[in-house]
């Protein structure tokens, strides 16, 4: 039999080499045809007496990116359509459909013939579950193996939860599953999830050696007398382990993620059963999690939309691709140095300019520090370091910008300084080169007034720390051309980050919404909410840090500067509030600027921080915690950010729902289980959301008044995704 995605060659020893190599794809993914073919291959190998065992390998550099989640999306859509007529039959179709892969893997595991997986490079999700179902795993030194399903609201549903917990120590296994972490070869070996590590070219030979040595085709858990690595769930050891596991789960997730909740249930219940029943339990929870709005929203934002944005969904189609060879960076400070590092890492030459040579050199030294750390951790080589550093020229000479395709300005947030460097740079740059500002708040159109070529002027807003944050916000000035946009997007793709494109306005999208989160924390202080309760409400709502903590990170003096500048710009239209008093008292009177000077709403000692006991001196004595409802505080923090996003959408600063959602999660960590700010509104329904806004406006102030767009949508019960559907998705997606 011949297959589209696999080839099979049997050698003279009777060992079949099954090579997975999907035509026209850069990565093997699991889709319907792969499942059908894999199913047939297992049947064929099991039935063929001439075949003694099999090696499953990949024809590509990596093993597999996992399942194509659009397949699950399709299954779900089908379920929702059918549910209306016959809910029971629809549930059965979903259950059967979502456990197909699990059944194929179980068949492979119990077919009586030994299978070895050889795994090089990336191996994720369903790919990892395939490897775990085999009877042994030989992996390359470059292995990156993970089960990242929890990150898109799911959990591993093709046997992953049951096999991992039967193969490795309970604590390590649970952490691996719940955090969706990626393991390197040595870690996977230490956890007993793989058997051997070999050089990439020797993988198949090593696998065949295992087969020749008589690899057992029956797994330990399918034999009598099998003992779980951590003992039974209901045992003295189990009583020590599982209550603590539950507590850690709650601490890490605040019970916001159904994927993690069902994962834990599936593990605890599955471990009490023989494998076939355990897999059935896993499948039931998997079908259940698939039906949650959280999973649907997370798959949409963090898988489908993110991929579309990474493939530059917003790139003007008529622009020729840019091959970016060299970029200039003005300002080698905190941001400029980070931008230089990620750019040079992408193989692009960098001219890094500052006011004096010392400052420029200091900026370059940041790259040295980062890559030296990576070398220590075994993630980079000396040769890579030399190459990286050779790409960065630290200088004060603007003439070095002459052959740059793109110049990114990251000097102080000061209009006059930005104007001076724009003029100096443009005088040296090619006339077709694009000039970008990394400003966090100053409108691009106004900065472009300093430019002789405003068509070539654009905003490229990075987040700190640049090497870790995956989002880049591109800002279009009034005169920005499509060519400049294409250049910015091509550059962002080259440095492997995710772009969103917004129109110009004060604070753009992300900074503007982040400020509302911090502001709401300050307003809560003014309302008498105890500081610790505010911080906990933020974290319990799913934000990475509380609003006061974030205020300290961003810097309170910066927030004060922004408030003062906004007040100056808006003049009489500016409405003064308790926030102004708190910030003025903290910054001007007490010089508490936040983390940067070791004192803000927190006191900082090294990596430790504790809430500053003097907050009450600034805000007045807080009321008892019992006067506030924690659920309402949580909601208040999320609703405010979602409402601000809806306003930005109405103002057409944001024009694409995907960008709003992905940008909110990657840019400022908006509660990922919601799928992002606009998905959060859709999930609640616009009528309910508008009601909450109105209620909060009466109770907490007019800043909660819903905008016209939201009121109109609520009247007709419309959703953002229904009313503003993103342009059709591309057909060819890679998998998670
Ligand atoms: P920074 O103070 O760390 O660095 C600014 C650098 O610009 C300094 O090295 C300074 O010597 C240099 N500089 C000043 N005047 C110059 C001139 N005339 N010519 C050449 N170099 C000059 O500041 P930063 O935090 O890196 O911020 C830079 C820009 O990035 C600002 O516009 C800021 O708003 C924006 N930004 C900052 C962050 C952040 O988290 N810090 C995030 C996004 C955007």
Coordinates of C-alpha atoms in Angstrom, one line a residue, residues 72-346:
X72 CA -10.6 20.1 16.4
X73 CA -12.1 23.4 15.5
X74 CA -14.0 21.7 12.7
X75 CA -15.1 18.9 15.0
X76 CA -16.4 21.4 17.5
X77 CA -18.3 23.4 14.8
X78 CA -20.0 20.2 13.7
X79 CA -20.9 19.4 17.3
X80 CA -22.5 22.8 17.9
X81 CA -24.5 22.5 14.7
X82 CA -25.8 19.0 15.6
X83 CA -26.4 19.7 19.3
X84 CA -29.6 21.6 18.6
X85 CA -31.3 18.6 17.1
X86 CA -29.9 15.7 19.0
X87 CA -27.6 16.6 21.9
X88 CA -26.8 13.0 22.8
X89 CA -25.8 12.0 19.3
X90 CA -23.8 15.2 18.9
X91 CA -21.9 14.4 22.1
X92 CA -21.2 10.9 20.9
X93 CA -19.8 12.1 17.6
X94 CA -17.6 14.6 19.4
X95 CA -16.4 11.9 21.9
X96 CA -15.7 9.4 19.1
X97 CA -14.0 12.0 16.9
X98 CA -11.8 13.4 19.6
X99 CA -10.5 10.0 20.7
X100 CA -9.6 8.6 17.3
X101 CA -5.9 9.5 17.7
X102 CA -5.8 8.0 21.2
X103 CA -7.3 4.7 19.8
X104 CA -4.8 4.5 17.0
X105 CA -1.9 5.0 19.5
X106 CA -3.3 2.4 21.8
X107 CA -3.6 0.0 18.9
X108 CA 0.1 0.6 18.0
X109 CA 1.0 0.0 21.7
X110 CA -0.8 -3.3 21.9
X111 CA -0.5 -4.7 18.3
X112 CA 2.2 -7.3 19.4
X113 CA 5.0 -5.8 17.4
X114 CA 7.6 -3.5 18.9
X115 CA 7.8 0.1 17.7
X116 CA 10.7 2.6 18.3
X117 CA 10.3 6.3 17.6
X118 CA 13.4 8.2 16.6
X119 CA 12.9 11.8 17.4
X120 CA 15.1 14.7 16.4
X121 CA 14.4 18.4 17.0
X122 CA 10.9 19.7 17.8
X123 CA 8.4 17.1 18.9
X124 CA 5.1 18.6 20.3
X125 CA 1.7 17.6 21.4
X126 CA 0.3 14.6 19.4
X127 CA 3.8 14.0 18.0
X128 CA 5.1 13.5 21.6
X129 CA 2.1 11.3 22.3
X130 CA 2.9 9.1 19.3
X131 CA 6.5 8.7 20.5
X132 CA 5.3 7.9 24.0
X133 CA 3.0 5.2 22.7
X134 CA 5.9 3.5 21.0
X135 CA 7.8 0.9 23.0
X136 CA 11.1 2.9 23.0
X137 CA 12.3 6.3 22.1
X138 CA 15.7 7.2 20.7
X139 CA 16.1 11.0 20.5
X140 CA 18.6 13.5 19.0
X141 CA 20.7 15.8 21.1
X142 CA 18.7 18.7 19.7
X143 CA 15.4 17.4 21.1
X144 CA 12.7 19.9 22.1
X145 CA 9.9 17.7 23.4
X146 CA 6.7 19.0 24.9
X147 CA 3.0 18.6 25.5
X148 CA 2.0 22.3 25.3
X149 CA -1.8 21.7 25.0
X150 CA -2.6 23.4 28.3
X151 CA -1.3 26.6 26.7
X152 CA -4.2 26.6 24.2
X153 CA -6.8 25.6 26.8
X154 CA -6.7 21.9 26.3
X155 CA -4.7 19.0 27.6
X156 CA -2.9 16.0 26.0
X157 CA -5.9 13.8 24.9
X158 CA -4.1 11.0 23.0
X159 CA -2.8 9.1 26.0
X160 CA -0.2 11.7 27.0
X161 CA -1.5 12.2 30.5
X162 CA -1.7 8.5 31.3
X163 CA 1.6 7.5 29.8
X164 CA 3.7 10.3 31.2
X165 CA 2.3 9.6 34.7
X166 CA 3.1 5.9 34.4
X167 CA 6.6 6.5 33.1
X168 CA 8.0 9.2 35.3
X169 CA 8.1 10.5 38.9
X170 CA 4.7 12.0 39.8
X171 CA 5.8 15.5 40.7
X172 CA 8.0 15.9 37.6
X173 CA 5.3 14.4 35.4
X174 CA 2.5 16.7 36.7
X175 CA 4.7 19.8 36.4
X176 CA 5.6 18.8 32.8
X177 CA 1.9 18.3 31.9
X178 CA 0.5 21.3 33.8
X179 CA 3.1 23.8 32.7
X180 CA 3.3 22.6 29.1
X181 CA 7.0 22.9 29.4
X182 CA 9.5 21.9 26.7
X183 CA 12.1 19.3 27.6
X184 CA 15.6 19.0 26.2
X185 CA 17.1 15.6 25.6
X186 CA 19.0 15.3 28.9
X187 CA 15.9 16.3 30.9
X188 CA 13.6 13.9 29.0
X189 CA 16.1 11.1 29.6
X190 CA 16.4 11.9 33.3
X191 CA 12.6 11.7 33.5
X192 CA 12.7 8.3 31.8
X193 CA 10.5 9.6 29.0
X194 CA 13.2 8.6 26.5
X195 CA 15.5 5.7 26.4
X196 CA 18.6 6.8 24.5
X197 CA 20.1 10.0 23.2
X198 CA 22.1 9.8 19.9
X199 CA 23.6 12.0 17.2
X200 CA 21.0 12.8 14.6
X201 CA 22.5 10.6 11.9
X202 CA 22.7 7.6 14.2
X203 CA 19.1 7.6 15.4
X204 CA 17.7 4.9 13.1
X205 CA 20.7 2.6 13.6
X206 CA 20.3 3.0 17.4
X207 CA 16.6 2.2 17.2
X208 CA 17.2 -0.9 15.1
X209 CA 19.7 -2.0 17.6
X210 CA 17.0 -1.9 20.3
X211 CA 14.7 -4.0 18.1
X212 CA 17.5 -6.5 17.4
X213 CA 18.1 -6.9 21.1
X214 CA 14.5 -8.0 21.4
X215 CA 12.6 -5.0 22.6
X216 CA 9.5 -6.1 24.5
X217 CA 6.3 -5.2 22.6
X218 CA 4.2 -5.3 25.8
X219 CA 4.3 -2.2 28.0
X220 CA 4.9 -2.6 31.7
X221 CA 1.5 -1.3 32.5
X222 CA -0.1 -4.0 30.4
X223 CA 1.6 -6.7 32.5
X224 CA 0.4 -8.3 35.7
X225 CA 1.9 -6.8 38.9
X226 CA 2.7 -3.4 37.4
X227 CA 3.3 -0.7 40.0
X228 CA 2.9 3.1 39.4
X229 CA 6.1 5.1 40.0
X230 CA 4.5 7.0 42.9
X231 CA 2.4 4.2 44.3
X232 CA -1.4 4.0 44.2
X233 CA -3.5 7.1 44.4
X234 CA -5.3 5.8 47.5
X235 CA -2.2 4.8 49.5
X236 CA -0.1 6.5 52.2
X237 CA 2.3 7.9 49.5
X238 CA -0.7 9.1 47.5
X239 CA -2.2 10.9 50.5
X240 CA 1.0 12.9 50.7
X241 CA 1.1 13.7 47.1
X242 CA -2.3 14.4 45.7
X243 CA -3.6 17.0 48.2
X244 CA -0.4 19.0 47.6
X245 CA -0.8 18.6 43.9
X246 CA -4.3 20.1 44.1
X247 CA -3.0 23.0 46.1
X248 CA -0.3 23.7 43.6
X249 CA -2.8 23.5 40.8
X250 CA -5.0 26.1 42.5
X251 CA -2.1 28.4 43.3
X252 CA -0.8 28.3 39.7
X253 CA -4.2 28.6 37.9
X254 CA -6.7 30.0 40.3
X255 CA -8.9 27.4 38.8
X256 CA -9.4 29.6 35.7
X257 CA -8.3 27.0 33.2
X258 CA -10.7 24.0 32.5
X259 CA -7.9 22.4 30.5
X260 CA -5.7 22.2 33.6
X261 CA -8.6 21.2 35.9
X262 CA -9.7 18.3 33.6
X263 CA -6.0 17.2 33.1
X264 CA -5.6 16.8 36.9
X265 CA -9.0 14.9 37.1
X266 CA -8.1 12.7 34.2
X267 CA -4.7 11.8 35.8
X268 CA -6.1 11.2 39.3
X269 CA -9.0 9.0 38.0
X270 CA -7.0 7.4 35.2
X271 CA -4.2 6.2 37.5
X272 CA -6.7 4.1 39.4
X273 CA -7.7 2.1 36.3
X274 CA -6.1 -0.3 33.9
X275 CA -4.8 1.5 30.7
X276 CA -7.7 1.0 28.4
X277 CA -10.2 2.4 30.9
X278 CA -7.7 5.1 31.8
X279 CA -7.6 6.2 28.2
X280 CA -11.3 6.2 28.1
X281 CA -11.4 8.5 31.1
X282 CA -8.9 10.8 29.5
X283 CA -11.0 10.9 26.3
X284 CA -14.2 11.8 28.3
X285 CA -12.5 14.8 29.9
X286 CA -10.9 15.7 26.6
X287 CA -14.3 15.9 24.9
X288 CA -15.5 17.9 27.9
X289 CA -12.7 20.4 27.8
X290 CA -13.2 20.9 24.1
X291 CA -16.7 22.2 24.7
X292 CA -15.6 24.9 27.1
X293 CA -15.6 28.5 25.8
X294 CA -12.1 28.9 27.3
X295 CA -10.7 26.2 25.1
X296 CA -12.5 27.5 22.0
X297 CA -11.2 31.1 22.7
X298 CA -7.7 30.0 23.5
X299 CA -7.4 27.8 20.4
X300 CA -8.7 30.7 18.3
X301 CA -6.4 33.4 19.7
X302 CA -3.3 31.5 20.7
X303 CA -3.2 29.1 17.8
X304 CA -5.3 30.1 14.8
X305 CA -5.0 33.9 15.0
X306 CA -1.5 34.0 16.2
X307 CA -0.4 31.9 13.3
X308 CA -2.2 34.1 10.9
X309 CA -0.6 37.2 12.4
X310 CA 2.8 35.5 12.3
X311 CA 2.2 34.8 8.6
X312 CA 1.6 38.6 8.3
X313 CA -2.1 38.6 7.7
X314 CA -2.0 42.4 7.7
X315 CA 0.8 42.8 5.1
X316 CA -0.2 44.8 2.0
X317 CA -0.4 42.1 -0.7
X318 CA 1.0 44.3 -3.5
X319 CA 4.3 45.0 -1.8
X320 CA 7.4 43.1 -2.8
X321 CA 9.1 41.1 0.0
X322 CA 12.0 42.9 1.6
X323 CA 15.2 41.1 2.3
X324 CA 16.5 43.0 5.3
X325 CA 20.3 42.9 5.5
X326 CA 21.2 45.8 7.8
X327 CA 19.3 47.9 10.3
X328 CA 20.3 51.0 12.4
X329 CA 19.3 51.5 16.0
X330 CA 19.4 55.0 17.6
X331 CA 19.9 54.9 21.3
X332 CA 21.7 51.9 22.9
X333 CA 19.9 52.0 26.2
X334 CA 17.6 49.4 27.7
X335 CA 15.4 49.0 24.6
X336 CA 17.9 49.7 21.9
X337 CA 20.3 47.2 23.3
X338 CA 17.6 44.5 23.4
X339 CA 16.5 45.3 19.8
X340 CA 20.1 45.0 18.7
X341 CA 20.3 41.5 20.3
X342 CA 17.2 40.1 18.7
X343 CA 18.1 41.6 15.3
X344 CA 21.6 40.2 15.3
X345 CA 20.3 36.8 16.4
X346 CA 18.2 36.8 13.3

